[in-house]
Amino acid sequence: MKRKFINFCLLAVLTIFISIVITPAFANSSQPKIINQDSSFKMVESQTLYESGRFADAVQILQQAVQEYQQQGDSLKKAVALSNLSLAYQQIGDWQKAQLAITKSLDLQVFKQQGTTNKNLALLAQTLDIQGRLQLLTGKAEAALATWKQTGDIYTKIGDENGIALALISQAQALRNQGFNKQAIDKLEQVNQTLENQGDSFAKASVLLSLGDTLENVGELEKSRLALEQSLGIHQRLKSPENIALSLLSLGNNARIQQKISQAIAFYQQTFDISPSPLTKIQARLNHLNLLIEEKQFAAAQTLIPEIQSQLVQIPPSRPSIYARINFAHSLSSLNTPKSQIAQLLATTVQQAQSLDDIRAEAYALGNLGNLYEKTQQFTEAINLTQQALMLAQTSNAPEIIYLWQWQLGRLFKAQGNFTGAIAAYDAAVDTLESLRTDLAAVNQDIQFNFRDNVEPVYRESVALLLENSGEKTDIKTLDKARTRIEALQLAELDNFFREACLQGQKVLLDQVVDQDNPNTAILYPIILPEKLEVIVKIPQQPLRHYQVKKSQVEVERTLTELREYLLEPDRTEEVQTLSQEVYGWLIKPIESDLATSKVNTLVFVLDGALRNVPLAALYDGEKYLVEKYAVALSLGLQLLTPKPLAQTSLQVLAAGLVQPPPEFSTFPPLPGIQLEFDFINQTGASTKQLLNQDFTRITLEKNVNTVPFNVLHLATHGQFSSRPENTFILANDGSINVLQFDNLLRNQTEISRQTLELLVLSACQTATGDNRATLGLAGAAIKAGARSTVASLWHINDQSTAILIGEFYRELVNGKVSKVEALRRAQVTLLKNNPNYSRPAYWAAYVLVGNWL
């Protein structure tokens, strides 16, 4: 029984690992299993109740068991009952009682440690595991990590290899919850290597399943698939239907992220066919339904509904079944199901949660019912339900639910005209999201958590609310709050892109740089709101100001999309100038005179949404392009990683280039101008090490990155930026290097040489067509590479013109001793004015500088 328990516990831990911070509608059906060392009636009954999701009933039985063991004077059995009681309290969110129970259990066991047996040590390790889980759930990830290291030491002492694996998986879980995804993966790979040469076991399969899900969460989809397939193979050889189903379910999620829709559906169907668990079956069906709706296959989705309804009726009330019903309600609302039918389903979930005394489930159910009332504009009822849900969620310390109802309350107050209450609710929601930053980063964005639907609107709507009725005389504090919030959104987007909190390190405020160190620079924050475009401006030595453009988000995005398209068409020069003049009127014209008075020569834009895909250097005032008057840079937010002018250091360039793309990337054309580009760089006198064609592979690049001194990395090769990290890559002679691999490569260089990468140049890349968030890949590459600045192109352009522009850029950096952004401006103007064949913006405007412009 003990070995059976530990094997199941490994699966339970990986389940927590996957689902601890996810939106409850997608929570996995498995629960961490209670300790079973006693076959008495009450312990067996409590286990049955617990495993069926009836946690409050399990608490009552376990309380009785604790009293009986107290009367019998059996302290060891009492300790087991207390440990299990703590676990049951954790499930209903009663953290105080959970802590009291686990403390008492540990006190009893520590008291008994003299002359202890391996059996008692194993019990202590299992109890510590429950304590670690409690610590993690209450936001004490560091303490949980220390506790799980202690459990690992105990399992090592008694020679329990499965227990060691359990402890290491738990440690990886704690690391991931602190945003240390790479360390978490390293820990799981360590366990995997330990078990690799052993025969098939549940522990081995569990580690592979956990590793696969974690790799998936950080975008390593191919590695994830391989690990998941290995876990599936072991589970199949062990003939464990439920575990086979769990592996298949994860493979379905992996295929879904990779847009392999038919494969994902097949995996979900296999999960349903194989699993003996009604809850896993329903989860597979709900994922299948959600995917069909996402793909707009509404007729196929409708065919699943009767079956799901029938299955839900047969499942007894439990937290997983409640979450399944709420998940189903969300899907029904997307299929235009009558609101009365959805209301009945949600009302049932509320009643079931109340009957189970499950506070967290009740909070989630009540809030969703409130959301339905919001949609039917029954605001009074919606507010009442949402406030109840929020109070319960706060009681059970469930921040991933708390922020949802704070946000909902903000929307409801706004709808009623209560702007003060709405602003306070939105502020609270943003604060909760900020506290969840590393947790949000760890969540799989496509299957378990929809960033664009559930996070981005909170920030954007809160900014709109702050500036809603502000007029032209908004106070400085409100303006600062609005731009800080937009910066927080950009950081959250980057975290979501990489699935980890990635922007760390010493930073300084941009205002400080402008006012003290770079007084000829202005910062502009254009913010796209549903009904208007807001622009907040920081001019040197002046307080923040702002202005509004009465253009809706739809109008703004339509204009920007047309401008981007026309820029690439040679016969659209007139339309390009008309549209770029319109955008110039939005962003620059209102402050033209102030910029001139303050002698501003550099504009730094903190861009929002679709504005990121348009080259602002090509804005037109009717006579001149913006680049003819100002150097233009892009920044990620209010803060800059330690600013340092490149002109103060000598250039040491590591350059890699690829003329002919690998055979499997035949859609990319050759780049014959790369040799000329490298020749121009050499002519500037910069110290340069070159890797060209067959000399440019992932291995040779990594070797040179780790051994050659350089502060500029120049990559002249095809690449693509996308809002998906797996589709953000550069090409080497032996294939693609995606942004995650690129990060690992350059991170090693930083750790070995401790030399900062001053500048990353990507001279032949492009943003993914039609992807309004593709520049996340560009910004992400810069951030993750640890580069102070990145110069890259928004689209691929003629490689002859690229060679000229890049040559001029380096010549200005070396000989002109100017800032990076001024060097780029001069290079662009040279192409515009001195090369008639390349004077159109399509040839020079694509190049943008992100990060430190000095």
Coordinates of C-alpha atoms in Angstrom, one line a residue, residues 353-547:
A353 CA -20.1 24.0 -3.7
Q354 CA -22.2 25.1 -0.7
S355 CA -23.2 21.5 0.1
L356 CA -19.5 20.5 0.1
D357 CA -18.5 23.5 2.2
D358 CA -15.9 24.2 -0.5
I359 CA -15.2 27.9 -0.2
R360 CA -12.9 28.2 -3.1
A361 CA -15.2 26.3 -5.5
E362 CA -18.2 28.4 -4.2
A363 CA -16.2 31.6 -4.9
Y364 CA -15.5 30.5 -8.4
A365 CA -19.1 29.5 -9.0
L366 CA -20.7 32.6 -7.6
G367 CA -18.4 34.9 -9.5
N368 CA -19.2 33.1 -12.8
L369 CA -22.9 33.4 -12.0
G370 CA -22.3 37.1 -11.4
N371 CA -20.6 37.3 -14.8
L372 CA -23.7 35.9 -16.4
Y373 CA -25.9 38.6 -14.7
E374 CA -23.4 41.2 -15.9
K375 CA -23.9 40.0 -19.5
T376 CA -27.7 40.4 -19.0
Q377 CA -27.2 43.9 -17.5
Q378 CA -28.7 42.9 -14.2
F379 CA -26.1 44.9 -12.4
T380 CA -27.4 45.0 -8.9
E381 CA -27.7 41.2 -8.7
A382 CA -24.3 40.9 -10.5
I383 CA -22.6 43.2 -7.9
N384 CA -24.1 41.3 -5.0
L385 CA -22.9 37.9 -6.3
T386 CA -19.5 39.3 -7.3
Q387 CA -18.9 40.8 -3.8
Q388 CA -19.8 37.5 -2.2
A389 CA -17.5 35.6 -4.5
L390 CA -14.6 38.1 -3.9
M391 CA -15.0 37.8 -0.1
L392 CA -14.9 34.0 -0.3
A393 CA -11.9 34.0 -2.6
Q394 CA -10.1 36.3 -0.2
T395 CA -11.0 34.0 2.7
S396 CA -9.5 31.0 0.9
N397 CA -6.4 33.0 -0.3
A398 CA -7.0 32.3 -4.0
P399 CA -5.4 35.2 -5.9
E400 CA -5.9 33.6 -9.3
I401 CA -9.7 33.9 -8.6
I402 CA -9.5 37.1 -6.5
Y403 CA -8.3 39.3 -9.4
L404 CA -11.1 38.0 -11.7
W405 CA -13.8 39.2 -9.3
Q406 CA -12.0 42.5 -8.5
W407 CA -11.9 43.1 -12.3
Q408 CA -15.6 42.1 -12.7
L409 CA -16.5 44.4 -9.8
G410 CA -14.7 47.3 -11.5
R411 CA -16.6 46.7 -14.8
L412 CA -19.9 46.6 -12.9
F413 CA -19.2 49.8 -10.9
K414 CA -18.2 51.5 -14.2
A415 CA -21.4 50.4 -15.9
Q416 CA -23.4 52.0 -13.0
G417 CA -21.4 55.2 -13.2
N418 CA -19.5 54.6 -9.9
F419 CA -16.1 55.7 -11.3
T420 CA -14.5 56.0 -7.8
G421 CA -15.5 52.4 -6.9
A422 CA -14.5 51.2 -10.3
I423 CA -11.0 52.7 -10.2
A424 CA -10.5 51.2 -6.7
A425 CA -11.6 47.8 -7.9
Y426 CA -9.3 47.9 -11.0
D427 CA -6.4 49.1 -8.8
A428 CA -6.9 46.1 -6.6
A429 CA -7.1 43.7 -9.6
V430 CA -3.8 45.1 -11.0
D431 CA -2.2 44.8 -7.6
T432 CA -3.3 41.1 -7.3
L433 CA -2.0 40.4 -10.8
E434 CA 1.4 42.0 -10.0
S435 CA 1.6 39.7 -6.9
L436 CA 0.9 36.8 -9.2
R437 CA 3.6 37.9 -11.8
T438 CA 5.8 34.8 -11.6
D439 CA 2.8 32.5 -11.3
L440 CA 1.2 34.0 -14.4
A441 CA 4.5 33.5 -16.3
A442 CA 4.5 29.8 -15.4
V443 CA 1.1 29.2 -16.8
N444 CA 0.6 27.7 -20.2
Q445 CA -0.9 30.5 -22.2
D446 CA -2.9 28.6 -24.8
I447 CA -4.5 25.7 -22.9
Q448 CA -4.9 26.8 -19.3
F449 CA -4.8 30.5 -19.3
N450 CA -5.8 33.0 -22.0
F451 CA -3.6 36.1 -21.5
R452 CA -5.4 38.2 -24.1
D453 CA -8.8 37.5 -22.6
N454 CA -8.0 37.3 -18.9
V455 CA -5.1 39.6 -18.2
E456 CA -4.4 42.2 -20.9
P457 CA -7.9 43.7 -20.7
V458 CA -7.5 44.4 -16.9
Y459 CA -4.5 46.7 -17.5
R460 CA -5.9 48.3 -20.7
E461 CA -9.4 48.9 -19.2
S462 CA -7.9 50.3 -16.0
V463 CA -5.9 52.9 -18.0
A464 CA -8.9 53.8 -20.0
L465 CA -10.9 54.3 -16.8
L466 CA -8.1 56.5 -15.3
L467 CA -8.1 58.8 -18.3
E468 CA -11.8 58.5 -19.2
N469 CA -13.0 61.9 -18.0
S470 CA -9.7 63.5 -17.4
G471 CA -9.8 66.1 -20.2
E472 CA -6.7 68.1 -20.8
K473 CA -5.9 68.8 -17.2
T474 CA -5.3 65.4 -15.8
D475 CA -3.1 65.6 -12.7
I476 CA 0.5 64.4 -12.9
K477 CA -0.1 61.5 -10.4
T478 CA -2.9 60.0 -12.6
L479 CA -0.7 60.3 -15.8
D480 CA 2.2 58.6 -14.1
K481 CA -0.1 55.9 -12.8
A482 CA -1.5 55.3 -16.3
R483 CA 1.9 55.0 -18.0
T484 CA 3.2 52.8 -15.2
R485 CA 0.2 50.5 -15.7
I486 CA 0.9 50.3 -19.5
E487 CA 4.5 49.4 -18.7
A488 CA 3.3 46.7 -16.3
L489 CA 1.2 45.3 -19.2
Q490 CA 4.2 45.2 -21.4
L491 CA 6.3 43.4 -18.8
A492 CA 3.4 41.0 -18.3
E493 CA 3.2 40.4 -22.1
L494 CA 6.9 39.6 -22.1
D495 CA 6.6 37.3 -19.2
N496 CA 3.7 35.6 -20.9
F497 CA 5.7 35.3 -24.1
F498 CA 8.6 33.5 -22.4
R499 CA 6.5 31.9 -19.6
E500 CA 8.8 33.3 -17.0
A501 CA 9.5 36.7 -15.3
C502 CA 12.3 37.8 -17.6
L503 CA 13.1 41.5 -17.1
Q504 CA 15.3 41.7 -14.0
G505 CA 18.5 43.5 -13.0
Q506 CA 19.5 47.0 -12.2
K507 CA 17.3 49.6 -13.8
V508 CA 16.9 53.4 -13.8
L509 CA 13.9 55.5 -14.6
L510 CA 13.7 56.9 -18.1
D511 CA 12.6 60.3 -16.7
Q512 CA 15.9 60.4 -14.8
V513 CA 17.9 59.7 -17.9
V514 CA 16.0 62.4 -19.8
D515 CA 16.2 65.1 -17.1
Q516 CA 19.8 64.5 -16.0
D517 CA 21.8 62.5 -18.6
N518 CA 20.2 63.0 -21.9
P519 CA 18.3 66.3 -21.9
N520 CA 17.6 66.4 -25.7
T521 CA 15.4 63.3 -25.5
A522 CA 11.6 63.2 -25.2
I523 CA 9.6 60.1 -24.4
L524 CA 6.1 59.4 -25.8
Y525 CA 3.6 56.8 -24.6
P526 CA 0.8 56.3 -27.1
I527 CA -1.9 54.2 -25.6
I528 CA -4.6 52.7 -27.8
L529 CA -7.9 52.7 -25.9
P530 CA -11.3 51.4 -27.2
E531 CA -12.7 54.9 -28.1
K532 CA -9.6 57.1 -28.4
L533 CA -5.8 57.3 -28.7
E534 CA -4.1 58.8 -25.6
V535 CA -0.6 60.1 -25.8
I536 CA 1.4 60.8 -22.6
V537 CA 4.6 62.8 -23.1
K538 CA 7.7 63.5 -21.1
I539 CA 9.7 66.5 -22.3
P540 CA 13.0 67.2 -20.6
Q541 CA 12.7 69.4 -17.4
Q542 CA 8.9 69.5 -17.8
P543 CA 6.1 67.6 -16.0
L544 CA 4.1 64.9 -17.8
R545 CA 1.4 66.0 -20.1
H546 CA -1.0 64.3 -22.4
Y547 CA -3.3 64.8 -25.3

